[in-house]
Amino acid sequence: MDLEKRKNETRGGVLIGNSHIGLFLAKKAAGAKSAPLLSESFIFSGPEDVGKVTAALRFAETLLCETGGGEPCGSCHSCKKFSRGAEKGSSEGADFHSDLHFIGRQEGKKNISIEQIRELIRKLSLSSFLNSYKIGIIKEAENLSEEAANALLKTLEEPRPGVIIILTVSDPDRLPKTILSRAQILQFRPVKADIIYDYLAGRGASRSEAKNFSRLSGGRPALAFKFFEDKEYLEKYLRAARAFLEPEPLETDPIGSIGKGGQEGADAALEVIEIWRKAARDLVLIHLGNGDLVQNEILDKELERAKDGWTPARLLGLMEDLDKASLYIKGNVQPRLVLERIALNL
Ligand SMILES: [Zn+2]
């Protein structure tokens, strides 16, 4: 899957923004060289695409490095495995390092299953090749099924020495409190647009690309990079945003994936709702005279044309409806019906 590939390109990369977390983890890893960590669990909490997985992989790379202190040396056996892993762009950590295991929701599945957690626990309990740490990363852990969360909790309650578990999560309230209370929570925040601008410029983006995508990403560096690198993804985004901003009747499946149904359809619907919410928020900002704060600056002409068709009150009402819509979809209501209902009420 495209998006997955993009995210993984940052593997072994450096965290953009959230320097308080980068520093904390570097110190932790440096300290671990003289006084090894016994067993710790972390929750990396924050919006999607803000760098949680990048930070988790960087921390893992630093802990597993055979010579480094607060950062990976880049040349030992372990570090070389990481750089080869980054080249391959594989989505399974275990593919490139025997002491790192990476799991997330499998494609088309609603949850992270208990089987996946059992397999992870089994791998973490094997002794390490190099007598180093065993590290498990669970991506978007709010998707753990109830049984999976319970199985994980047992492991957290009876930790094995040298086992480090990192959960990334965008909605910590969806994790059982028992898990939250067993882990150290690090809170990631959206990154300032000028930091993302510099990052994109450093990766070869033109000025206007760096400006548009840093704004469009809403503080999420990995998303900004995705817009820059993946033209198809950008087109899809723009198509969905225009469906909302154009005066025609609202096209309820602008990216053509919602009709596929199942988890894929639900994920696509949530994505479209998020895009519409962003566009509605921008229209509110323009009405309030804060046009300089809009995220969809790349669509400034469309926003300008659309603005008179809406009053701020109607936009705020719509934003509430969109919030409800995403809750319905998460609660298994047919995405197509939910979006048609929105279209009818416009
Ligand atoms: Zn190294």
CSV table of C-alpha atoms and ligand atoms in Angstrom, one decimal:
chain,number,residue,atom,x,y,z
A,1,MET,CA,0.0,0.0,0.0
A,2,ASP,CA,1.3,3.4,-1.0
A,3,LEU,CA,0.8,5.3,2.2
A,4,GLU,CA,2.5,2.6,4.2
A,5,LYS,CA,5.5,2.8,1.9
A,6,ARG,CA,5.8,6.5,2.3
A,7,LYS,CA,5.7,6.3,6.0
A,8,ASN,CA,8.4,3.8,6.1
A,9,GLU,CA,10.7,5.8,4.1
A,10,THR,CA,11.3,7.9,7.1
A,11,ARG,CA,12.6,4.8,9.0
A,12,GLY,CA,15.9,5.5,10.5
A,13,GLY,CA,15.1,9.1,9.9
A,14,VAL,CA,15.1,11.9,12.4
A,15,LEU,CA,12.1,13.3,14.1
A,16,ILE,CA,10.9,16.6,12.7
A,17,GLY,CA,9.7,18.9,15.5
A,18,ASN,CA,8.7,17.6,18.9
A,19,SER,CA,12.3,18.2,19.9
A,20,HIS,CA,11.4,17.8,23.6
A,21,ILE,CA,10.6,14.1,22.9
A,22,GLY,CA,13.6,13.6,20.7
A,23,LEU,CA,15.9,14.9,23.4
A,24,PHE,CA,14.1,12.9,26.1
A,25,LEU,CA,14.5,9.6,24.2
A,26,ALA,CA,18.1,10.4,23.2
A,27,LYS,CA,19.0,10.9,26.9
A,28,LYS,CA,17.2,7.8,27.9
A,29,ALA,CA,19.1,5.8,25.3
A,30,ALA,CA,22.4,7.3,26.3
A,31,GLY,CA,21.7,6.5,30.0
A,32,ALA,CA,20.8,3.0,29.0
A,33,LYS,CA,24.4,2.4,27.8
A,34,SER,CA,25.7,2.6,31.4
A,35,ALA,CA,22.7,1.4,33.3
A,36,PRO,CA,20.6,-0.8,31.0
A,37,LEU,CA,16.9,-0.4,31.0
A,38,LEU,CA,15.2,-3.3,32.7
A,39,SER,CA,11.9,-3.2,31.1
A,40,GLU,CA,9.8,-0.3,30.1
A,41,SER,CA,6.6,0.5,28.2
A,42,PHE,CA,5.9,3.8,26.4
A,43,ILE,CA,2.8,5.3,24.9
A,44,PHE,CA,3.6,7.7,22.1
A,45,SER,CA,0.4,9.7,21.9
A,46,GLY,CA,-0.5,12.4,19.3
A,47,PRO,CA,-2.1,13.1,16.0
A,48,GLU,CA,-1.5,10.8,13.0
A,49,ASP,CA,1.6,11.5,10.9
A,50,VAL,CA,3.2,13.6,13.5
A,51,GLY,CA,6.3,11.4,13.7
A,52,LYS,CA,5.4,8.9,16.4
A,53,VAL,CA,6.6,5.8,14.4
A,54,THR,CA,9.7,7.7,13.3
A,55,ALA,CA,10.5,8.5,16.9
A,56,ALA,CA,9.8,4.9,18.0
A,57,LEU,CA,12.1,3.5,15.3
A,58,ARG,CA,14.8,6.0,16.1
A,59,PHE,CA,14.7,5.1,19.8
A,60,ALA,CA,14.8,1.4,18.9
A,61,GLU,CA,17.7,2.0,16.5
A,62,THR,CA,19.6,3.9,19.3
A,63,LEU,CA,19.0,1.3,21.9
A,64,LEU,CA,20.1,-1.5,19.7
A,65,CYS,CA,23.2,0.3,18.4
A,66,GLU,CA,26.3,-1.6,19.5
A,67,THR,CA,28.5,1.4,20.0
A,68,GLY,CA,26.4,4.7,20.0
A,69,GLY,CA,25.3,6.8,22.9
A,70,GLY,CA,22.4,9.1,22.5
A,71,GLU,CA,22.2,8.4,18.8
A,72,PRO,CA,22.8,5.5,16.4
A,73,CYS,CA,26.5,5.3,15.3
A,74,GLY,CA,25.3,4.4,11.7
A,75,SER,CA,28.2,1.9,11.2
A,76,CYS,CA,27.8,-1.1,13.5
A,77,HIS,CA,26.2,-4.3,12.5
A,78,SER,CA,22.8,-3.3,14.0
A,79,CYS,CA,22.7,0.2,12.5
A,80,LYS,CA,23.5,-1.2,9.1
A,81,LYS,CA,20.5,-3.5,9.4
A,82,PHE,CA,18.4,-0.4,10.1
A,83,SER,CA,19.7,1.5,7.0
A,84,ARG,CA,19.1,-1.6,4.8
A,85,GLY,CA,15.6,-1.8,6.3
A,86,ALA,CA,15.0,1.8,5.3
A,87,GLU,CA,16.1,1.1,1.8
A,88,LYS,CA,13.8,-1.9,1.5
A,89,GLY,CA,10.9,0.1,2.9
A,90,SER,CA,9.5,-3.0,4.5
A,91,SER,CA,6.6,-2.6,6.9
A,92,GLU,CA,7.6,-5.4,9.3
A,93,GLY,CA,10.4,-4.4,11.7
A,94,ALA,CA,11.4,-8.1,12.1
A,95,ASP,CA,12.3,-8.2,8.4
A,96,PHE,CA,15.4,-6.2,9.0
A,97,HIS,CA,16.3,-6.6,12.7
A,98,SER,CA,15.8,-9.8,14.7
A,99,ASP,CA,15.3,-7.8,17.9
A,100,LEU,CA,12.7,-5.4,16.6
A,101,HIS,CA,9.1,-6.4,16.1
A,102,PHE,CA,6.5,-4.1,14.5
A,103,ILE,CA,2.8,-4.8,14.4
A,104,GLY,CA,-0.3,-2.8,13.4
A,105,ARG,CA,-3.7,-3.4,12.0
A,106,GLN,CA,-3.5,-5.7,9.0
A,107,GLU,CA,-4.9,-4.4,5.7
A,108,GLY,CA,-8.7,-4.7,5.6
A,109,LYS,CA,-9.0,-5.6,9.3
A,110,LYS,CA,-10.8,-3.6,11.9
A,111,ASN,CA,-8.6,-4.6,14.8
A,112,ILE,CA,-5.2,-5.7,15.9
A,113,SER,CA,-6.0,-9.4,16.7
A,114,ILE,CA,-5.1,-11.4,19.8
A,115,GLU,CA,-3.1,-13.7,17.5
A,116,GLN,CA,-0.9,-10.8,16.4
A,117,ILE,CA,-0.3,-9.9,20.1
A,118,ARG,CA,0.4,-13.5,21.0
A,119,GLU,CA,2.9,-13.8,18.2
A,120,LEU,CA,4.5,-10.5,19.3
A,121,ILE,CA,4.8,-11.7,22.9
A,122,ARG,CA,6.3,-15.0,21.8
A,123,LYS,CA,8.9,-13.2,19.8
A,124,LEU,CA,9.7,-10.8,22.6
A,125,SER,CA,10.2,-13.6,25.0
A,126,LEU,CA,12.9,-15.3,22.9
A,127,SER,CA,16.3,-14.5,24.0
A,128,SER,CA,18.0,-11.8,21.9
A,129,PHE,CA,20.7,-12.8,19.4
A,130,LEU,CA,23.1,-10.1,20.6
A,131,ASN,CA,22.0,-10.1,24.2
A,132,SER,CA,20.5,-6.7,23.7
A,133,TYR,CA,17.0,-5.4,24.0
A,134,LYS,CA,13.9,-6.9,22.5
A,135,ILE,CA,11.7,-4.1,21.2
A,136,GLY,CA,8.0,-4.3,20.2
A,137,ILE,CA,6.3,-1.5,18.5
A,138,ILE,CA,2.5,-1.6,18.2
A,139,LYS,CA,1.2,1.0,15.8
A,140,GLU,CA,-2.2,2.7,16.3
A,141,ALA,CA,-2.8,0.6,19.4
A,142,GLU,CA,-6.3,2.0,19.9
A,143,ASN,CA,-7.2,-0.7,17.3
A,144,LEU,CA,-6.3,-3.5,19.7
A,145,SER,CA,-9.2,-5.9,20.1
A,146,GLU,CA,-10.4,-6.3,23.7
A,147,GLU,CA,-8.8,-9.8,24.0
A,148,ALA,CA,-5.6,-8.5,22.4
A,149,ALA,CA,-5.5,-5.6,24.9
A,150,ASN,CA,-6.0,-8.1,27.8
A,151,ALA,CA,-3.2,-10.3,26.5
A,152,LEU,CA,-0.9,-7.3,26.2
A,153,LEU,CA,-1.8,-6.2,29.6
A,154,LYS,CA,-0.6,-9.5,31.1
A,155,THR,CA,2.8,-8.9,29.5
A,156,LEU,CA,3.0,-5.4,30.8
A,157,GLU,CA,2.2,-6.6,34.3
A,158,GLU,CA,4.9,-9.2,34.2
A,159,PRO,CA,7.7,-7.6,32.2
A,160,ARG,CA,10.7,-9.5,31.2
A,161,PRO,CA,14.1,-7.8,31.6
A,162,GLY,CA,15.2,-6.0,28.5
A,163,VAL,CA,11.8,-6.0,26.8
A,164,ILE,CA,10.8,-2.5,25.6
A,165,ILE,CA,7.2,-2.0,24.3
A,166,ILE,CA,6.1,1.1,22.5
A,167,LEU,CA,2.5,1.8,21.6
A,168,THR,CA,1.7,4.6,19.2
A,169,VAL,CA,-1.8,6.0,19.6
A,170,SER,CA,-3.8,9.0,18.3
A,171,ASP,CA,-6.7,8.5,20.7
A,172,PRO,CA,-5.4,7.4,24.1
A,173,ASP,CA,-8.9,7.5,25.5
A,174,ARG,CA,-9.7,4.4,23.4
A,175,LEU,CA,-7.0,2.4,25.3
A,176,PRO,CA,-7.9,0.6,28.5
A,177,LYS,CA,-6.9,2.6,31.6
A,178,THR,CA,-5.1,-0.5,32.9
A,179,ILE,CA,-2.7,-0.2,29.9
A,180,LEU,CA,-2.4,3.6,30.1
A,181,SER,CA,-1.4,3.3,33.8
A,182,ARG,CA,1.4,0.8,33.1
A,183,ALA,CA,3.2,2.9,30.5
A,184,GLN,CA,5.0,6.2,30.3
A,185,ILE,CA,3.0,8.5,28.1
A,186,LEU,CA,4.8,10.9,25.8
A,187,GLN,CA,2.6,13.5,24.2
A,188,PHE,CA,3.4,14.5,20.6
A,189,ARG,CA,2.1,17.9,19.3
A,190,PRO,CA,1.5,19.2,15.8
A,191,VAL,CA,4.7,20.8,14.4
A,192,LYS,CA,5.0,24.4,13.4
A,193,ALA,CA,4.5,25.1,9.7
A,194,ASP,CA,7.9,26.8,9.4
A,195,ILE,CA,9.7,23.8,10.7
A,196,ILE,CA,7.9,21.6,8.2
A,197,TYR,CA,8.6,24.1,5.5
A,198,ASP,CA,12.3,23.9,6.1
A,199,TYR,CA,12.2,20.1,6.2
A,200,LEU,CA,10.4,19.9,2.8
A,201,ALA,CA,12.7,22.5,1.3
A,202,GLY,CA,15.6,20.3,2.5
A,203,ARG,CA,14.1,17.3,0.7
A,204,GLY,CA,13.9,19.1,-2.6
A,205,ALA,CA,10.5,20.8,-2.5
A,206,SER,CA,10.1,24.1,-4.3
A,207,ARG,CA,9.1,27.2,-2.3
A,208,SER,CA,5.4,27.0,-3.3
A,209,GLU,CA,5.3,23.2,-2.6
A,210,ALA,CA,7.0,23.7,0.8
A,211,LYS,CA,4.5,26.5,1.6
A,212,ASN,CA,1.4,24.7,0.4
A,213,PHE,CA,2.2,21.3,1.8
A,214,SER,CA,3.4,22.5,5.2
A,215,ARG,CA,0.1,24.4,5.6
A,216,LEU,CA,-2.0,21.6,4.2
A,217,SER,CA,-0.5,19.0,6.6
A,218,GLY,CA,-1.9,20.9,9.7
A,219,GLY,CA,1.4,20.3,11.6
A,220,ARG,CA,2.0,16.7,10.6
A,221,PRO,CA,5.4,16.3,8.9
A,222,ALA,CA,4.9,12.8,7.6
A,223,LEU,CA,1.6,13.9,5.9
A,224,ALA,CA,3.4,17.0,4.4
A,225,PHE,CA,6.0,14.7,2.9
A,226,LYS,CA,3.3,12.4,1.6
A,227,PHE,CA,1.7,15.3,-0.2
A,228,PHE,CA,5.1,16.2,-1.7
A,229,GLU,CA,6.2,12.7,-2.7
A,230,ASP,CA,3.0,11.0,-3.7
A,231,LYS,CA,1.2,12.9,-6.5
A,232,GLU,CA,-1.6,10.4,-6.6
A,233,TYR,CA,-2.3,10.9,-2.9
A,234,LEU,CA,-2.3,14.7,-3.4
A,235,GLU,CA,-4.7,14.4,-6.3
A,236,LYS,CA,-7.0,12.2,-4.2
A,237,TYR,CA,-7.0,14.8,-1.5
A,238,LEU,CA,-7.7,17.7,-3.9
A,239,ARG,CA,-10.5,15.7,-5.5
A,240,ALA,CA,-12.2,15.1,-2.2
A,241,ALA,CA,-11.8,18.8,-1.1
A,242,ARG,CA,-13.1,20.1,-4.4
A,243,ALA,CA,-16.1,17.8,-4.2
A,244,PHE,CA,-17.0,19.8,-1.1
A,245,LEU,CA,-16.1,23.3,-2.4
A,246,GLU,CA,-17.7,23.0,-5.8
A,247,PRO,CA,-21.3,24.3,-6.1
A,248,GLU,CA,-22.7,21.0,-7.7
A,249,PRO,CA,-24.5,18.5,-5.6
A,250,LEU,CA,-22.1,16.9,-3.2
A,251,GLU,CA,-20.3,13.8,-4.6
A,252,THR,CA,-20.4,11.4,-1.7
A,253,ASP,CA,-17.7,9.0,-2.9
A,254,PRO,CA,-15.1,11.4,-4.5
A,255,ILE,CA,-12.2,9.1,-4.2
A,256,GLY,CA,-14.1,6.0,-5.3
A,257,SER,CA,-13.2,3.8,-2.4
A,258,ILE,CA,-16.1,4.2,-0.1
A,259,GLY,CA,-18.4,2.1,-2.3
A,260,LYS,CA,-16.0,-0.8,-1.8
A,261,GLY,CA,-17.5,-1.3,1.6
A,262,GLY,CA,-15.8,-3.1,4.5
A,263,GLN,CA,-12.9,-1.6,6.4
A,264,GLU,CA,-11.4,-0.1,3.3
A,265,GLY,CA,-14.7,1.8,2.6
A,266,ALA,CA,-14.9,2.9,6.3
A,267,ASP,CA,-11.3,4.2,6.3
A,268,ALA,CA,-11.9,6.1,3.0
A,269,ALA,CA,-15.0,7.6,4.4
A,270,LEU,CA,-13.2,8.8,7.5
A,271,GLU,CA,-10.5,10.3,5.4
A,272,VAL,CA,-13.1,12.2,3.2
A,273,ILE,CA,-14.9,13.5,6.4
A,274,GLU,CA,-11.6,14.8,7.7
A,275,ILE,CA,-10.9,16.6,4.4
A,276,TRP,CA,-14.4,18.2,4.4
A,277,ARG,CA,-14.0,19.2,8.0
A,278,LYS,CA,-10.7,20.9,7.1
A,279,ALA,CA,-12.4,22.8,4.2
A,280,ALA,CA,-15.3,23.8,6.3
A,281,ARG,CA,-13.0,25.1,9.0
A,282,ASP,CA,-11.1,27.1,6.4
A,283,LEU,CA,-14.3,28.7,5.2
A,284,VAL,CA,-15.1,29.7,8.8
A,285,LEU,CA,-11.7,31.3,9.1
A,286,ILE,CA,-12.2,33.3,5.9
A,287,HIS,CA,-15.6,34.5,7.2
A,288,LEU,CA,-13.9,35.6,10.4
A,289,GLY,CA,-11.3,37.5,8.5
A,290,ASN,CA,-8.5,35.0,9.3
A,291,GLY,CA,-7.8,33.9,5.8
A,292,ASP,CA,-4.1,33.8,6.5
A,293,LEU,CA,-4.7,30.8,8.8
A,294,VAL,CA,-6.4,28.5,6.2
A,295,GLN,CA,-4.8,25.1,5.7
A,296,ASN,CA,-6.1,24.6,2.1
A,297,GLU,CA,-4.2,27.6,0.7
A,298,ILE,CA,-3.5,25.4,-2.3
A,299,LEU,CA,-7.2,25.7,-3.1
A,300,ASP,CA,-7.5,29.5,-2.4
A,301,LYS,CA,-9.5,30.2,-5.6
A,302,GLU,CA,-12.0,27.4,-4.8
A,303,LEU,CA,-12.3,28.6,-1.2
A,304,GLU,CA,-12.9,32.2,-2.4
A,305,ARG,CA,-15.7,31.0,-4.8
A,306,ALA,CA,-17.3,28.8,-2.2
A,307,LYS,CA,-17.3,31.2,0.8
A,308,ASP,CA,-20.5,33.1,-0.1
A,309,GLY,CA,-22.6,29.9,-0.4
A,310,TRP,CA,-22.2,29.4,3.3
A,311,THR,CA,-22.9,31.3,6.6
A,312,PRO,CA,-20.6,30.6,9.5
A,313,ALA,CA,-23.5,29.2,11.5
A,314,ARG,CA,-24.2,26.6,8.7
A,315,LEU,CA,-20.6,25.7,8.6
A,316,LEU,CA,-20.4,25.1,12.3
A,317,GLY,CA,-23.5,23.0,12.1
A,318,LEU,CA,-21.9,21.0,9.3
A,319,MET,CA,-18.7,20.5,11.3
A,320,GLU,CA,-20.8,19.1,14.1
A,321,ASP,CA,-22.5,16.8,11.7
A,322,LEU,CA,-19.2,15.6,10.4
A,323,ASP,CA,-18.0,14.8,13.9
A,324,LYS,CA,-21.1,12.8,14.5
A,325,ALA,CA,-20.7,11.1,11.1
A,326,SER,CA,-17.2,9.8,11.9
A,327,LEU,CA,-18.4,8.4,15.3
A,328,TYR,CA,-21.2,6.6,13.4
A,329,ILE,CA,-18.8,5.1,11.0
A,330,LYS,CA,-16.5,4.0,13.8
A,331,GLY,CA,-19.6,2.4,15.4
A,332,ASN,CA,-20.1,0.4,12.2
A,333,VAL,CA,-22.9,2.3,10.5
A,334,GLN,CA,-22.7,2.0,6.7
A,335,PRO,CA,-20.3,4.8,5.5
A,336,ARG,CA,-22.3,5.3,2.3
A,337,LEU,CA,-25.5,6.0,4.2
A,338,VAL,CA,-23.8,8.3,6.6
A,339,LEU,CA,-22.3,10.4,3.8
A,340,GLU,CA,-25.5,10.5,1.8
A,341,ARG,CA,-27.3,11.8,4.9
A,342,ILE,CA,-24.7,14.6,5.2
A,343,ALA,CA,-25.3,15.4,1.5
A,344,LEU,CA,-29.1,15.5,2.0
A,345,ASN,CA,-28.8,17.9,4.9
A,346,LEU,CA,-26.6,20.4,3.2
B,1,ZN,ZN,25.4,1.6,15.7
